[in-house]
mmCIF file of C-alpha atoms and ligand atoms in Angstrom:
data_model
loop_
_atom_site.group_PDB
_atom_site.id
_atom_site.type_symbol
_atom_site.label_atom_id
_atom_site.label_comp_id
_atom_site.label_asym_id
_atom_site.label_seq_id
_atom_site.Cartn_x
_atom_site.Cartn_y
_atom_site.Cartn_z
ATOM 1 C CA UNK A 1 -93.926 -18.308 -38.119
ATOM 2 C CA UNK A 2 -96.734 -18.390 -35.450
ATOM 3 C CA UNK A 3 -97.213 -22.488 -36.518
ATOM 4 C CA UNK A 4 -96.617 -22.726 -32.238
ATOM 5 C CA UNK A 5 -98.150 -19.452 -30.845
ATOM 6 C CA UNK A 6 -98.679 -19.392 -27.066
ATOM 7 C CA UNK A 7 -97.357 -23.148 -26.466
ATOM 8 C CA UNK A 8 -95.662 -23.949 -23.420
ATOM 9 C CA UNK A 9 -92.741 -26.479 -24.497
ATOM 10 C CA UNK A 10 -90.386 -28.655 -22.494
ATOM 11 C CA UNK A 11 -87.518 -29.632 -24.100
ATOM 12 C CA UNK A 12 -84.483 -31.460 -22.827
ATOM 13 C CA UNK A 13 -80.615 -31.359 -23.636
ATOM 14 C CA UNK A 14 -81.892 -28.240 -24.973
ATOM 15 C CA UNK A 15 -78.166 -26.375 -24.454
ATOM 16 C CA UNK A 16 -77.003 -27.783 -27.835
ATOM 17 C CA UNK A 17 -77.448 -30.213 -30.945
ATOM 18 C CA UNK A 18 -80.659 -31.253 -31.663
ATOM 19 C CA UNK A 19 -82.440 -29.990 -28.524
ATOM 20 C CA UNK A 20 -80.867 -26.731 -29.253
ATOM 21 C CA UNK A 21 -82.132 -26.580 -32.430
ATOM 22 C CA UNK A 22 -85.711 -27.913 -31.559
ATOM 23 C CA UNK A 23 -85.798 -24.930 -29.216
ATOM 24 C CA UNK A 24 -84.445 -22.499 -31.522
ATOM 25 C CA UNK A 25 -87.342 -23.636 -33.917
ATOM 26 C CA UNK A 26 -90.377 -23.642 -31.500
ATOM 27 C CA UNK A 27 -89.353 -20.271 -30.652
ATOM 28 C CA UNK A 28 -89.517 -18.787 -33.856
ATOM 29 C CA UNK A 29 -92.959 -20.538 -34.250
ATOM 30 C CA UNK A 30 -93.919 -18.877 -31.357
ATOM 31 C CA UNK A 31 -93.529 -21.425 -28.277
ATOM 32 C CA UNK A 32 -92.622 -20.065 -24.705
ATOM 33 C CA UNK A 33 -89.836 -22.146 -24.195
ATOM 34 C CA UNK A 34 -88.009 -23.875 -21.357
ATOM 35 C CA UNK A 35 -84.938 -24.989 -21.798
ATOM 36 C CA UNK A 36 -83.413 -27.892 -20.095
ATOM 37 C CA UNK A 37 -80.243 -29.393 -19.647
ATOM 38 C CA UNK A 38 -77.067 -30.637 -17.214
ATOM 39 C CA UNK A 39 -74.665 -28.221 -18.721
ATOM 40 C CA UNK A 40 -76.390 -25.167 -17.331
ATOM 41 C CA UNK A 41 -73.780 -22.467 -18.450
ATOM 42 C CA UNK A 42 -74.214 -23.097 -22.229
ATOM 43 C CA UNK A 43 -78.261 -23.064 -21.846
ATOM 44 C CA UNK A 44 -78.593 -20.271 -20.006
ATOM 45 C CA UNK A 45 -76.184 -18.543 -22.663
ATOM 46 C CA UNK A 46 -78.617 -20.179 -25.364
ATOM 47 C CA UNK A 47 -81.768 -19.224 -23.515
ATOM 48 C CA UNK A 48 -80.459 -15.647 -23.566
ATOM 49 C CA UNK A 49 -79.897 -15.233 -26.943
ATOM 50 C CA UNK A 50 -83.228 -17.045 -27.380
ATOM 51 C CA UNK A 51 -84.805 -14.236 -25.259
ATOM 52 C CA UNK A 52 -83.156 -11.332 -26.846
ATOM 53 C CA UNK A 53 -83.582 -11.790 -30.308
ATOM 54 C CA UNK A 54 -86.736 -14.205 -30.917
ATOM 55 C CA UNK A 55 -89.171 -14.488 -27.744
ATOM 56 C CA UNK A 56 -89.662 -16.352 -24.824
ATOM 57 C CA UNK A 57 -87.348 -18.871 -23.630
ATOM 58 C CA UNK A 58 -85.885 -19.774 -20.034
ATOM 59 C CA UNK A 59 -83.215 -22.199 -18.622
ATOM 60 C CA UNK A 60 -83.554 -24.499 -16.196
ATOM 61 C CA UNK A 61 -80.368 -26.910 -14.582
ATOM 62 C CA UNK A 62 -81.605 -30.186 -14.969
ATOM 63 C CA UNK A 63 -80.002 -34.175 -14.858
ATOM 64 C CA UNK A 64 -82.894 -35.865 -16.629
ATOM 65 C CA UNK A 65 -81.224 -38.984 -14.970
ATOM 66 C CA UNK A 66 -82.768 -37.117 -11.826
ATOM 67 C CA UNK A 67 -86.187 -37.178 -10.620
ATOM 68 C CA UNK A 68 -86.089 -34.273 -8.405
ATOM 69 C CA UNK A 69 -84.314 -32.401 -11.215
ATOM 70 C CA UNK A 70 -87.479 -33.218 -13.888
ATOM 71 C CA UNK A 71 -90.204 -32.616 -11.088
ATOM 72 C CA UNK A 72 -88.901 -29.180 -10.487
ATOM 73 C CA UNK A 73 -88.781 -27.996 -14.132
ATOM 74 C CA UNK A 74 -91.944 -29.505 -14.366
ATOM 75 C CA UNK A 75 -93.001 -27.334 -11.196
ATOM 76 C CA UNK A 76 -91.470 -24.200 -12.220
ATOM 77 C CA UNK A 77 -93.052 -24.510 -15.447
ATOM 78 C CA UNK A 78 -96.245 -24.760 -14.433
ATOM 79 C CA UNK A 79 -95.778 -22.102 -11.559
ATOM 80 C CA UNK A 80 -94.824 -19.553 -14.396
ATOM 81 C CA UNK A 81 -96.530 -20.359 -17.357
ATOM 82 C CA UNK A 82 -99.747 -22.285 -16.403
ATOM 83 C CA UNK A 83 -99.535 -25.053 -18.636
ATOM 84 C CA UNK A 84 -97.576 -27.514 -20.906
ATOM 85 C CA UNK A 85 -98.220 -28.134 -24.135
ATOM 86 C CA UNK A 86 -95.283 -29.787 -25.326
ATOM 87 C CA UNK A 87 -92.831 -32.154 -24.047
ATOM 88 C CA UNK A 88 -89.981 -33.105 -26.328
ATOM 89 C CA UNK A 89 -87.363 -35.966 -24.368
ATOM 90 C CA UNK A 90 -84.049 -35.355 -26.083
ATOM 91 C CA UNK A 91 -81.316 -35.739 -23.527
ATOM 92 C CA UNK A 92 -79.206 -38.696 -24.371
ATOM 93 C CA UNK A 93 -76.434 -40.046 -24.051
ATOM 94 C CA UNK A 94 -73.872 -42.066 -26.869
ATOM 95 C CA UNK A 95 -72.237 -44.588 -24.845
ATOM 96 C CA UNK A 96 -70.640 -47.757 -27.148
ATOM 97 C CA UNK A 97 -69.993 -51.223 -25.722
ATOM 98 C CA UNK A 98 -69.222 -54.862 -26.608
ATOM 99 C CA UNK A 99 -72.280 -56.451 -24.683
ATOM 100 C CA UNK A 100 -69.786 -58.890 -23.642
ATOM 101 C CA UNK A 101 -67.405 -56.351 -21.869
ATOM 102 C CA UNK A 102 -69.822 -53.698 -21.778
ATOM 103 C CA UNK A 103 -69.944 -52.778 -17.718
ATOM 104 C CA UNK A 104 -73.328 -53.147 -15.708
ATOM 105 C CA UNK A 105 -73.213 -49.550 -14.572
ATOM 106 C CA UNK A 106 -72.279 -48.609 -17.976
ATOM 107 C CA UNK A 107 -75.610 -50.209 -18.842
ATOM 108 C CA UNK A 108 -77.564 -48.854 -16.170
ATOM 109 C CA UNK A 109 -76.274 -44.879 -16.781
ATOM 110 C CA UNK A 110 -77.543 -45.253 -20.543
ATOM 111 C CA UNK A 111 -80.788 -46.908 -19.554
ATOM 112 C CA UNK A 112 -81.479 -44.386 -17.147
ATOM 113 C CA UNK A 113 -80.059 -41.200 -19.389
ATOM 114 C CA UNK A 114 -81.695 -42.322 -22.636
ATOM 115 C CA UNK A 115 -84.817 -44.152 -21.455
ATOM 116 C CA UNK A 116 -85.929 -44.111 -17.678
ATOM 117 C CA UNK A 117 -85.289 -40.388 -18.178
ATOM 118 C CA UNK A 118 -88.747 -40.716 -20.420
ATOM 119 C CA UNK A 119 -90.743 -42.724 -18.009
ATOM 120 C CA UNK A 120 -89.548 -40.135 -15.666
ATOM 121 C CA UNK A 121 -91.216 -36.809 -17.479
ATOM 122 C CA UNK A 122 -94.073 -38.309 -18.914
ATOM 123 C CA UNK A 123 -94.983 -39.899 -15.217
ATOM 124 C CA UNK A 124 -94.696 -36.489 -14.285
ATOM 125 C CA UNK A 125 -96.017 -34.281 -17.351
ATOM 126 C CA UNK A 126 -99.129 -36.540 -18.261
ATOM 127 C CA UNK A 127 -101.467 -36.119 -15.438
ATOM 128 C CA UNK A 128 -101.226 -32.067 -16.072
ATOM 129 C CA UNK A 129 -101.620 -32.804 -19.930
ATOM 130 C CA UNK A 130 -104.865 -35.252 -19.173
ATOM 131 C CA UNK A 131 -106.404 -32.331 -17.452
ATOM 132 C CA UNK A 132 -106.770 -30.062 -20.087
ATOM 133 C CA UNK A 133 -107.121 -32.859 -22.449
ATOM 134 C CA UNK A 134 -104.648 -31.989 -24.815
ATOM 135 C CA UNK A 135 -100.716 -32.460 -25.182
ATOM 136 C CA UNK A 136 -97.852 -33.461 -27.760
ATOM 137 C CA UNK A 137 -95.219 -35.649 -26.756
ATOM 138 C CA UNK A 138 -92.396 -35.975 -29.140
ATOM 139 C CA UNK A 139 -89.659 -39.017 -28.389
ATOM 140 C CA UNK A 140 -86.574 -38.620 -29.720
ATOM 141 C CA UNK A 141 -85.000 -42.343 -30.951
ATOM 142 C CA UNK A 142 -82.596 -42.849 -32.951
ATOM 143 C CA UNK A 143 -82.219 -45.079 -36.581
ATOM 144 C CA UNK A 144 -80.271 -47.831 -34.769
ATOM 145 C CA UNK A 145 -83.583 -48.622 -33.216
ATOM 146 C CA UNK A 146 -83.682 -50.308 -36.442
ATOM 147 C CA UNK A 147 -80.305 -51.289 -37.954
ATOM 148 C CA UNK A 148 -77.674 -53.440 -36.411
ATOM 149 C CA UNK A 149 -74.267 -51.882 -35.529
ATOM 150 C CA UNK A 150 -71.777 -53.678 -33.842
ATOM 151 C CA UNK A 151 -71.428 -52.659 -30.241
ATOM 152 C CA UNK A 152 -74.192 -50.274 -29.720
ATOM 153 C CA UNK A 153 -76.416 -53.276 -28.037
ATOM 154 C CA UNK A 154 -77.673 -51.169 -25.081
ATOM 155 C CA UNK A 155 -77.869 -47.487 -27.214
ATOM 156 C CA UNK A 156 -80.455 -49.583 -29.789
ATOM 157 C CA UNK A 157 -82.317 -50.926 -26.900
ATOM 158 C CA UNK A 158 -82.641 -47.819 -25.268
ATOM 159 C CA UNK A 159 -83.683 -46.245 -28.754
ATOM 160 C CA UNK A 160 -85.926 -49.466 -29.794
ATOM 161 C CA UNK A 161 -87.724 -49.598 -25.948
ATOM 162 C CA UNK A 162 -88.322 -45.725 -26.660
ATOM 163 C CA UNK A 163 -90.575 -46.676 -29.688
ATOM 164 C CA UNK A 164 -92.051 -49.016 -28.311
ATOM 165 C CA UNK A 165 -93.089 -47.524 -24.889
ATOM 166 C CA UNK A 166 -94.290 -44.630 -27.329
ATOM 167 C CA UNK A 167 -96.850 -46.811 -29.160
ATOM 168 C CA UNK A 168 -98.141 -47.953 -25.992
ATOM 169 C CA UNK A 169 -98.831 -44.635 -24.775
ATOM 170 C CA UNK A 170 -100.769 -43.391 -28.350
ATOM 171 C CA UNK A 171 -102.860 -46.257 -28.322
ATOM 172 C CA UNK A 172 -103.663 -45.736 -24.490
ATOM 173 C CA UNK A 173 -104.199 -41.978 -24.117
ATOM 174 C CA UNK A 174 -105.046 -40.850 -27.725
ATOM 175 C CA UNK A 175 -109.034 -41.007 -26.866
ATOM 176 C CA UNK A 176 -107.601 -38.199 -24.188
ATOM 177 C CA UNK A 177 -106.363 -36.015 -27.190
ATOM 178 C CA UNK A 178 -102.648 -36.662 -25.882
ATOM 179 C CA UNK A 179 -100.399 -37.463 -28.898
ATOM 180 C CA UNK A 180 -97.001 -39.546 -28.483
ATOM 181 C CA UNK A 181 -94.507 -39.821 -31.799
ATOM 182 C CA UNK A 182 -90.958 -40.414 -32.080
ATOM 183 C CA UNK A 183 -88.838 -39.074 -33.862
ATOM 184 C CA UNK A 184 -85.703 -41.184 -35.565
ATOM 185 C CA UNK A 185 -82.997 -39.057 -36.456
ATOM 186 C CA UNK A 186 -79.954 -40.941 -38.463
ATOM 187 C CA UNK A 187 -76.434 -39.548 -38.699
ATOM 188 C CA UNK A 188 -76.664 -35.732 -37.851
ATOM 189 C CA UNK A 189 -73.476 -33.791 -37.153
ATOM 190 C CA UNK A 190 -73.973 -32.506 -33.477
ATOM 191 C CA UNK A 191 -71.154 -31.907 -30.714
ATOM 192 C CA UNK A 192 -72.272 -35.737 -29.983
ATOM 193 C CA UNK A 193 -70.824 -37.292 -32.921
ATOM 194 C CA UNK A 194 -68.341 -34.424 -32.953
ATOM 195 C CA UNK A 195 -66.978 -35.546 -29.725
ATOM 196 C CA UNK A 196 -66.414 -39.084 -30.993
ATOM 197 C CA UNK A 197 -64.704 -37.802 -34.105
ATOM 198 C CA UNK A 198 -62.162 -36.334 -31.384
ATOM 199 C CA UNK A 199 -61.810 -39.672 -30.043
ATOM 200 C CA UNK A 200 -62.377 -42.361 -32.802
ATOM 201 C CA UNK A 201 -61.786 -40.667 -36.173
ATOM 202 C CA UNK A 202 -64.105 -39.477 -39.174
ATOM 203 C CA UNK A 203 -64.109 -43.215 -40.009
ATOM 204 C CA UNK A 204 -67.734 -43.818 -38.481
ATOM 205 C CA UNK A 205 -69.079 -40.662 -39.741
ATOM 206 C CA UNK A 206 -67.421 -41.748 -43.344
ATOM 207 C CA UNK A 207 -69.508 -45.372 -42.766
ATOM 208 C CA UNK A 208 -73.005 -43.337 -42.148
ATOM 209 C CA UNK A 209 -72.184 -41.248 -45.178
ATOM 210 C CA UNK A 210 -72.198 -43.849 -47.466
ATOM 211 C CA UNK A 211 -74.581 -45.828 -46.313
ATOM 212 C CA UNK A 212 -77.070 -43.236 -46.454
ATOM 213 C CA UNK A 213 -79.261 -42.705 -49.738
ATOM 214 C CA UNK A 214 -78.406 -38.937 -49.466
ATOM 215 C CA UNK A 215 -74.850 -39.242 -48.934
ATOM 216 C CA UNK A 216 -74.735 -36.412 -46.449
ATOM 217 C CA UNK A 217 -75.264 -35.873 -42.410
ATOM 218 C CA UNK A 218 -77.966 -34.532 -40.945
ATOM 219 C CA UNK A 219 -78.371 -30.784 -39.411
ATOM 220 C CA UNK A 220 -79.855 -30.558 -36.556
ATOM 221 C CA UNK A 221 -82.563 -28.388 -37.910
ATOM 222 C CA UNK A 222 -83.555 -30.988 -39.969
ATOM 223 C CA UNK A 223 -84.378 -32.292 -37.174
ATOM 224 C CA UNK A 224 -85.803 -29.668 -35.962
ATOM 225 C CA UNK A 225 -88.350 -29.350 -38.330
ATOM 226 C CA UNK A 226 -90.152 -32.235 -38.104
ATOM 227 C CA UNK A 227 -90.082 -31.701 -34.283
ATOM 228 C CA UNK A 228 -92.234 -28.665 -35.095
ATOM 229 C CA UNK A 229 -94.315 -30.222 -37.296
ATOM 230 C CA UNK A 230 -95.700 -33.457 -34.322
ATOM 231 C CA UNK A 231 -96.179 -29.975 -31.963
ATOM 232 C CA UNK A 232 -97.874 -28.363 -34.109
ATOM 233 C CA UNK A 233 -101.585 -28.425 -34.925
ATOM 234 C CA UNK A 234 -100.426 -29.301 -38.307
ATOM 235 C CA UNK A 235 -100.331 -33.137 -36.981
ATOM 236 C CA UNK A 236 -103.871 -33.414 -34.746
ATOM 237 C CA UNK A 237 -104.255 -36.954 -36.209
ATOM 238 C CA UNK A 238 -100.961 -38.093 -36.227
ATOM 239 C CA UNK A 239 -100.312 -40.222 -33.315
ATOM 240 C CA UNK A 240 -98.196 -43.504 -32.485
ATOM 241 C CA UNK A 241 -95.974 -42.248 -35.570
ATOM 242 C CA UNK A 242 -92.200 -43.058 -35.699
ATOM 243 C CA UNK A 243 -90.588 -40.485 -38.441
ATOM 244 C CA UNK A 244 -87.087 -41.151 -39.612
ATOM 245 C CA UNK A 245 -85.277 -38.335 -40.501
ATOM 246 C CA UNK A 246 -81.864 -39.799 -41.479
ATOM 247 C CA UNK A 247 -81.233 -39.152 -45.117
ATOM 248 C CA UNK A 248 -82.788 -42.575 -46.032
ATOM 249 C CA UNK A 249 -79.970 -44.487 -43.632
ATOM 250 C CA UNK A 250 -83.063 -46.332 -43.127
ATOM 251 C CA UNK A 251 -83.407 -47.873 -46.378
ATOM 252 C CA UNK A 252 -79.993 -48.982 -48.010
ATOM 253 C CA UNK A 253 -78.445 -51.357 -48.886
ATOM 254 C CA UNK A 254 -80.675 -51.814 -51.709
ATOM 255 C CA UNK A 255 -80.292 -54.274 -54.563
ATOM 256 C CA UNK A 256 -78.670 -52.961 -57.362
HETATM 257 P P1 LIG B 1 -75.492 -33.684 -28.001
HETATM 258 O O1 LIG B 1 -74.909 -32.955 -29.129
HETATM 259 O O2 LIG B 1 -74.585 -34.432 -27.071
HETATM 260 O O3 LIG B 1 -76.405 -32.697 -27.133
HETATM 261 C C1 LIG B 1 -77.147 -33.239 -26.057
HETATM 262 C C2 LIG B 1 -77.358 -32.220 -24.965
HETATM 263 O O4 LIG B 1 -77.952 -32.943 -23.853
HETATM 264 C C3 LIG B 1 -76.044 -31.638 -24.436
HETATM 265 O O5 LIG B 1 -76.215 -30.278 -24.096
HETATM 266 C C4 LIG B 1 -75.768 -32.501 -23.209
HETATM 267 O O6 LIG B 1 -74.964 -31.871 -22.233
HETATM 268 C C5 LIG B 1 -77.172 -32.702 -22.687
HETATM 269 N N1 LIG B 1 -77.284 -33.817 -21.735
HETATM 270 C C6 LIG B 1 -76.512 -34.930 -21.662
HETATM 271 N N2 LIG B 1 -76.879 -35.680 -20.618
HETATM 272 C C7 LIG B 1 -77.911 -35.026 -20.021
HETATM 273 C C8 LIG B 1 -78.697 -35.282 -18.883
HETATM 274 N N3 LIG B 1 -78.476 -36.358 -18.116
HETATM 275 N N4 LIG B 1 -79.677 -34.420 -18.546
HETATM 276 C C9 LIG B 1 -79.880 -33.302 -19.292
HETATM 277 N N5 LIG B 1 -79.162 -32.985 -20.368
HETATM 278 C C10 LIG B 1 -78.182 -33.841 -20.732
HETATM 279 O O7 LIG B 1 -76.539 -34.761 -28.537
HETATM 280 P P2 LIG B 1 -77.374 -34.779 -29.918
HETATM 281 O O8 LIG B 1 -76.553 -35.402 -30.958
HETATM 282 O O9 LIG B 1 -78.005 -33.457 -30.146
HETATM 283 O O10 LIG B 1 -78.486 -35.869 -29.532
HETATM 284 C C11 LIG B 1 -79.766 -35.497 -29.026
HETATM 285 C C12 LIG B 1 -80.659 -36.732 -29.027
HETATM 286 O O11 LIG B 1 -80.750 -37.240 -30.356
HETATM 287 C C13 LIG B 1 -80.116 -37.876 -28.163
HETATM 288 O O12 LIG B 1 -81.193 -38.535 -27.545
HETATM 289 C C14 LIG B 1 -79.457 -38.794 -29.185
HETATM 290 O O13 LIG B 1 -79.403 -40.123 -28.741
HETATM 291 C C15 LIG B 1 -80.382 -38.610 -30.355
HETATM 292 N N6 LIG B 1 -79.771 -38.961 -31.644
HETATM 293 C C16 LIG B 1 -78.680 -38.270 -32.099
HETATM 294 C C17 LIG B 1 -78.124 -38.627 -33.335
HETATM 295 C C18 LIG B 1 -76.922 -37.921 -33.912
HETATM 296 O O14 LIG B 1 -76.395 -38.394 -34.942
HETATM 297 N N7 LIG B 1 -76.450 -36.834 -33.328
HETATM 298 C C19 LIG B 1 -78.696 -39.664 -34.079
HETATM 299 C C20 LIG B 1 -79.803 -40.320 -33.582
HETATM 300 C C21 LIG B 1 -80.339 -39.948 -32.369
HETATM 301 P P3 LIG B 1 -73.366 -32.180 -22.241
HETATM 302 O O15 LIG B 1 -72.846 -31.635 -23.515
HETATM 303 O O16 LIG B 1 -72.860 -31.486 -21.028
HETATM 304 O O17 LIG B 1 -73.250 -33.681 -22.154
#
């Protein structure tokens, strides 16, 4: 409790899964809250139940695909809570492809959903953060930044460009007490990959399973917790830091 007392937070796709849960978990540490996401019913029901029985949180419609959209949380956030402590860039997107078939708009909507959608807030949240000299910003990836699977060419990119631009960033603005990390969840049961057991199978989920060392998903409070932990003045000296929280997904096969 109290590990993010009177933080401001901005987190996005914050109506469920693991931006849900990252808001559900700064909350009870404390964090004022806003919520943000393109399905504005369900975070506005979230936010509220956020509000009623832990502390602070509000819900604001936003298509992090959208500049507008992100420049008027930003806006609103600052108009009502003075400052922003935290940015966390969730929102994404799981689209598949066969680079060879794979569409060029189906391309560009993923690039701009899971990546330019990152450029986008911290273009707009840094300048505020440089001011007061201080700020966490926590990237979310994803393990296929790492591993090959077949067909998920422009997801890893996305994820893999997300590391990288996040390194850049550390090594350029840590003497300004702004920290950048990513986070790299693996397999984690969300409505994400419970939308693609609807319309694939189990079979992928099965695949993850065994291939990682834990031989389980991921919640998304697992998640969660680490995204607590890079807020958190827990981690003032951890910066440019890429933390895998996938079960060891990461590390198999291994040679027997
Ligand atoms: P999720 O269950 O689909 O939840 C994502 C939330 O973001 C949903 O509320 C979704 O709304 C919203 N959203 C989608 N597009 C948006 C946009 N353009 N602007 C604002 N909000 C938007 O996803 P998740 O599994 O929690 O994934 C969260 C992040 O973790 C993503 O970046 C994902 O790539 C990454 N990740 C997930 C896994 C995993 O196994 N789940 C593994 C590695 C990395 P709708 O429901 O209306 O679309």
């Amino acid at each position: 409790m109290n590990r993010l007392k009177g933080k401001v937070a901005i987190v996005t796709g914050a109506a469920d899964g693991i931006g849900l849960a990252i808001s559900q978990a700064f909350a009870n540490e404390g964090a004022l809250v806003v919520m943000c996401d393109i399905n504005v019913d369900k975070c506005d029901e979230e936010a509220k139940r956020l509000n009623d029985n832990v502390g602070t949180a509000r819900s604001y419609a936003c298509d992090v695909g959208i500049t507008k959209d992100v420049k008027n949380v930003v806006d609103r956030t600052l108009a009502e809570f003075g400052k922003i402590d935290i940015l966390v860039n969730n929102a994404g997107i799981a689209l598949s492809g066969n680079i060879v078939e794979m569409p060029e708009e189906d391309w560009d909507r993923l690039m701009n959903i899971n990546l330019k959608s990152a450029y986008r807030s911290i273009q707009i949240v840094l300048p505020h953060m440089l001011g007061k000299q201080s700020g966490s910003i926590i990237n979310i990836s994803s393990i296929q930044a790492f591993r090959s699977w077949d067909n998920w060419t422009a997801y890893a990119g996305a994820k893999g460009a997300m590391c990288s631009m996040t390194k850049q960033l550390a090594g350029q603005f840590g003497v300004e007490n702004i920290r950048f990390n990513t986070i790299s969840p693996g397999a984690i049961l969300t409505p994400m990959n419970e939308k693609r057991i609807q319309e694939e199978g189990k079979a992928f989920l099965q695949k993850s399973i065994d291939q990682a060392a834990m031989k389980r998903l991921g919640k998304p409070q697992e998640v969660a917790m680490t995204a607590v932990f890079l807020a958190s003045d827990e981690a003032p000296f951890i910066t440019g830091a890429d933390i895998k929280v996938d079960g060891g997904l990461g590390v198999l096969p291994r040679y027997l």
